[in-house]
């Protein structure tokens, strides 16, 4: 376990990296849900930047979302400087040994979300103002490209930051796996509050993805699972 100045420095680094990553996301989520509660406006699923130009909107939508991943290179550099390069975190080109467990994790996440929805159904049905629905709308089928790009960016960003970086640093700071899991899960759900009470539906997936990295130390498994989970949902939304 780290001691003295080295421990304090690493704790400050972890705090600042997490704040830089989480504050914009959480503030944006809170503002979106506040807009929903006040009736000012809803959350749009697909980008509508240039009216009447779907191809342009597809490209600009991906570009506009790409800053989400900006903190990832910084987190990986900081980890590498303390002896945890991407290869040690299991980050690289996904192999079959990542895809099959990833698929299993995605299926488990779907089942967990359904179970959570059943438990929350009385609240969801009787307190609709607490639920912020995401309208799908109608877009061309080639928007699947947009959906897959957004899913990939989200999966890489969240798993690198919430598992690869945060869990590694917490372990170095002497946190137990249970405490680290609780914090990571709380932070994961924090930037989904724009869903309203439905943000609790993200807990099962977050738990499975976090535990996967804790148990196996391979980032590609939760990244693949996260990508499949989001990508399938967005593909269904686009094609139906």
Coordinates of C-alpha atoms in Angstrom, one line a residue:
X1 CA 0.0 0.0 0.0
X2 CA 1.2 3.5 -0.8
X3 CA 2.2 5.8 2.1
X4 CA 2.9 9.4 2.8
X5 CA 3.4 11.9 -0.1
X6 CA 3.0 9.3 -2.8
X7 CA -0.4 8.3 -1.4
X8 CA -1.6 11.9 -1.1
X9 CA -0.4 12.6 -4.7
X10 CA -2.2 9.6 -6.1
X11 CA -5.4 10.4 -4.2
X12 CA -5.4 14.0 -5.5
X13 CA -4.7 12.7 -9.0
X14 CA -7.6 10.3 -8.8
X15 CA -9.9 12.9 -7.4
X16 CA -9.1 15.5 -10.1
X17 CA -9.4 13.0 -13.0
X18 CA -12.8 11.8 -11.8
X19 CA -14.0 15.4 -11.3
X20 CA -12.8 16.3 -14.8
X21 CA -14.7 13.3 -16.3
X22 CA -17.8 13.3 -14.1
X23 CA -18.7 17.0 -13.5
X24 CA -19.6 17.8 -17.1
X25 CA -21.6 14.6 -17.5
X26 CA -23.5 14.9 -14.2
X27 CA -24.3 18.6 -14.7
X28 CA -25.6 17.9 -18.2
X29 CA -27.7 15.0 -16.9
X30 CA -29.2 17.1 -14.1
X31 CA -29.9 20.0 -16.5
X32 CA -31.7 17.6 -18.9
X33 CA -33.9 16.2 -16.2
X34 CA -34.7 19.6 -14.8
X35 CA -35.8 20.6 -18.3
X36 CA -38.0 17.6 -18.4
X37 CA -39.6 18.3 -15.0
X38 CA -40.2 22.0 -16.0
X39 CA -41.6 21.0 -19.5
X40 CA -39.0 23.2 -21.2
X41 CA -37.9 20.4 -23.5
X42 CA -37.1 16.7 -23.8
X43 CA -34.1 14.6 -24.6
X44 CA -33.7 13.8 -28.2
X45 CA -32.2 10.4 -29.2
X46 CA -30.8 11.4 -32.6
X47 CA -28.8 14.5 -33.6
X48 CA -30.8 17.3 -35.4
X49 CA -28.1 19.8 -36.0
X50 CA -28.7 20.8 -39.6
X51 CA -32.4 20.6 -40.5
X52 CA -33.2 18.4 -43.5
X53 CA -29.7 17.0 -43.8
X54 CA -29.7 13.5 -42.3
X55 CA -26.2 12.5 -43.6
X56 CA -24.7 15.7 -42.3
X57 CA -26.5 15.2 -39.0
X58 CA -25.1 11.7 -38.7
X59 CA -21.5 12.9 -39.2
X60 CA -21.8 15.9 -37.0
X61 CA -23.6 13.9 -34.3
X62 CA -20.7 11.5 -34.0
X63 CA -18.2 14.5 -34.0
X64 CA -20.3 16.3 -31.4
X65 CA -20.3 13.2 -29.1
X66 CA -16.6 12.4 -29.5
X67 CA -15.4 14.8 -26.7
X68 CA -16.9 12.3 -24.3
X69 CA -13.8 10.2 -24.8
X70 CA -11.3 13.0 -24.3
X71 CA -10.4 11.9 -20.8
X72 CA -9.5 8.4 -21.8
X73 CA -6.0 9.1 -23.2
X74 CA -5.1 11.1 -20.1
X75 CA -6.3 8.3 -17.8
X76 CA -4.3 5.7 -19.8
X77 CA -1.2 7.9 -19.8
X78 CA -1.4 8.4 -16.0
X79 CA -1.8 4.7 -15.4
X80 CA 1.1 3.8 -17.7
X81 CA 3.3 6.3 -15.7
X82 CA 2.7 4.2 -12.6
X83 CA 3.3 0.8 -14.3
X84 CA -0.1 -0.1 -15.6
X85 CA 0.0 0.1 -19.4
X86 CA -3.1 -0.7 -21.5
X87 CA -1.8 -4.3 -22.1
X88 CA -1.8 -5.0 -18.3
X89 CA -5.4 -3.7 -18.1
X90 CA -6.4 -6.2 -20.8
X91 CA -7.1 -3.4 -23.3
X92 CA -6.4 -4.1 -27.0
X93 CA -8.1 -5.7 -29.9
X94 CA -11.0 -7.9 -28.6
X95 CA -10.5 -11.6 -29.0
X96 CA -13.0 -14.5 -29.1
X97 CA -12.2 -14.9 -25.4
X98 CA -13.6 -11.4 -24.9
X99 CA -16.6 -11.6 -27.3
X100 CA -18.2 -14.7 -25.8
X101 CA -18.0 -13.5 -22.2
X102 CA -19.0 -10.0 -23.3
X103 CA -22.1 -11.4 -25.0
X104 CA -22.9 -13.3 -21.8
X105 CA -22.5 -10.1 -19.7
X106 CA -24.7 -8.2 -22.2
X107 CA -27.5 -10.8 -21.9
X108 CA -27.2 -10.7 -18.1
X109 CA -27.4 -6.9 -18.2
X110 CA -30.6 -7.1 -20.3
X111 CA -32.2 -9.6 -17.9
X112 CA -31.1 -7.5 -14.9
X113 CA -32.7 -4.4 -16.5
X114 CA -36.0 -6.2 -17.1
X115 CA -36.0 -7.4 -13.5
X116 CA -35.3 -3.9 -12.2
X117 CA -38.1 -2.5 -14.5
X118 CA -40.6 -5.0 -13.0
X119 CA -39.6 -4.0 -9.5
X120 CA -39.9 -0.3 -10.3
X121 CA -43.0 -0.6 -12.4
X122 CA -45.4 0.7 -9.7
X123 CA -43.4 3.9 -9.4
X124 CA -42.9 4.2 -13.2
X125 CA -46.6 3.7 -13.9
X126 CA -48.0 6.0 -11.2
X127 CA -45.4 8.7 -11.2
X128 CA -44.8 9.4 -14.8
X129 CA -43.2 12.8 -14.1
X130 CA -40.3 11.0 -12.6
X131 CA -39.6 9.2 -15.8
X132 CA -37.8 11.1 -18.6
X133 CA -38.6 9.2 -21.8
X134 CA -36.2 9.4 -24.8
X135 CA -38.1 9.9 -28.0
X136 CA -36.8 7.9 -30.9
X137 CA -38.3 9.5 -33.9
X138 CA -37.8 8.4 -37.5
X139 CA -34.4 8.4 -39.1
X140 CA -32.9 6.5 -42.1
X141 CA -31.7 2.9 -41.5
X142 CA -28.1 3.9 -42.1
X143 CA -28.2 5.7 -38.8
X144 CA -27.2 2.4 -37.4
X145 CA -23.7 3.7 -38.2
X146 CA -24.3 6.5 -35.8
X147 CA -25.7 4.2 -33.1
X148 CA -22.7 1.8 -33.3
X149 CA -20.2 4.8 -33.2
X150 CA -22.0 6.3 -30.2
X151 CA -22.1 2.8 -28.5
X152 CA -18.3 2.3 -29.1
X153 CA -17.4 5.7 -27.7
X154 CA -19.6 5.2 -24.7
X155 CA -18.4 1.7 -24.0
X156 CA -14.7 2.6 -24.2
X157 CA -15.0 5.7 -22.2
X158 CA -17.1 4.4 -19.3
X159 CA -15.2 1.2 -18.9
X160 CA -11.7 2.7 -19.1
X161 CA -12.6 5.5 -16.7
X162 CA -14.9 3.7 -14.2
X163 CA -13.1 0.3 -14.2
X164 CA -9.6 0.5 -15.7
X165 CA -8.7 3.8 -14.1
X166 CA -10.8 4.2 -11.0
X167 CA -10.7 0.6 -9.8
X168 CA -6.9 0.4 -10.3
X169 CA -6.3 3.6 -8.4
X170 CA -8.6 2.6 -5.6
X171 CA -6.8 -0.7 -5.2
X172 CA -3.5 1.1 -5.1
X173 CA -4.9 3.4 -2.4
X174 CA -5.9 0.3 -0.3
X175 CA -9.7 0.2 -0.9
X176 CA -11.4 -3.1 -0.6
X177 CA -13.1 -4.6 -3.7
X178 CA -16.5 -4.1 -2.1
X179 CA -16.0 -0.4 -1.4
X180 CA -14.5 0.2 -4.8
X181 CA -17.5 -1.5 -6.4
X182 CA -19.9 0.6 -4.4
X183 CA -18.2 3.9 -5.4
X184 CA -17.8 2.9 -9.1
X185 CA -21.4 1.9 -9.3
X186 CA -22.6 5.1 -7.6
X187 CA -20.5 7.2 -10.0
X188 CA -21.7 5.2 -13.0
X189 CA -25.4 5.8 -12.2
X190 CA -24.8 9.5 -11.4
X191 CA -24.5 10.6 -15.0
X192 CA -27.7 8.7 -16.0
X193 CA -30.0 10.8 -13.8
X194 CA -31.5 12.4 -16.9
X195 CA -33.5 9.2 -17.2
X196 CA -35.4 10.1 -14.0
X197 CA -36.2 7.2 -11.8
X198 CA -35.2 4.9 -14.7
X199 CA -31.6 5.7 -14.0
X200 CA -31.9 2.8 -11.5
X201 CA -32.3 0.5 -14.4
X202 CA -28.6 1.0 -15.2
X203 CA -27.5 -0.5 -11.9
X204 CA -27.6 -4.2 -12.9
X205 CA -25.5 -3.6 -16.0
X206 CA -23.1 -1.4 -14.1
X207 CA -22.7 -4.1 -11.4
X208 CA -21.9 -6.9 -13.9
X209 CA -19.5 -4.8 -15.9
X210 CA -17.6 -3.6 -12.8
X211 CA -17.4 -7.1 -11.3
X212 CA -16.1 -8.5 -14.6
X213 CA -13.1 -6.2 -14.5
X214 CA -12.5 -6.8 -10.8
X215 CA -12.6 -10.6 -11.3
X216 CA -10.7 -11.0 -14.5
X217 CA -8.7 -7.8 -15.0
X218 CA -9.5 -7.5 -18.7
X219 CA -11.1 -4.3 -19.9
X220 CA -12.1 -5.7 -23.3
X221 CA -14.8 -8.0 -21.8
X222 CA -16.8 -5.2 -20.2
X223 CA -16.1 -2.9 -23.2
X224 CA -17.5 -5.6 -25.6
X225 CA -20.5 -6.2 -23.3
X226 CA -21.2 -2.5 -23.0
X227 CA -20.9 -2.0 -26.7
X228 CA -23.3 -4.9 -27.5
X229 CA -25.8 -3.7 -24.9
X230 CA -26.0 -0.1 -26.2
X231 CA -25.5 -1.1 -29.8
X232 CA -28.4 -3.6 -29.9
X233 CA -30.8 -1.2 -28.2
X234 CA -29.9 1.7 -30.5
X235 CA -30.0 -0.6 -33.6
X236 CA -33.5 -1.8 -32.6
X237 CA -34.6 1.8 -32.0
X238 CA -33.3 2.9 -35.4
X239 CA -34.7 0.0 -37.4
X240 CA -38.2 -0.1 -35.8

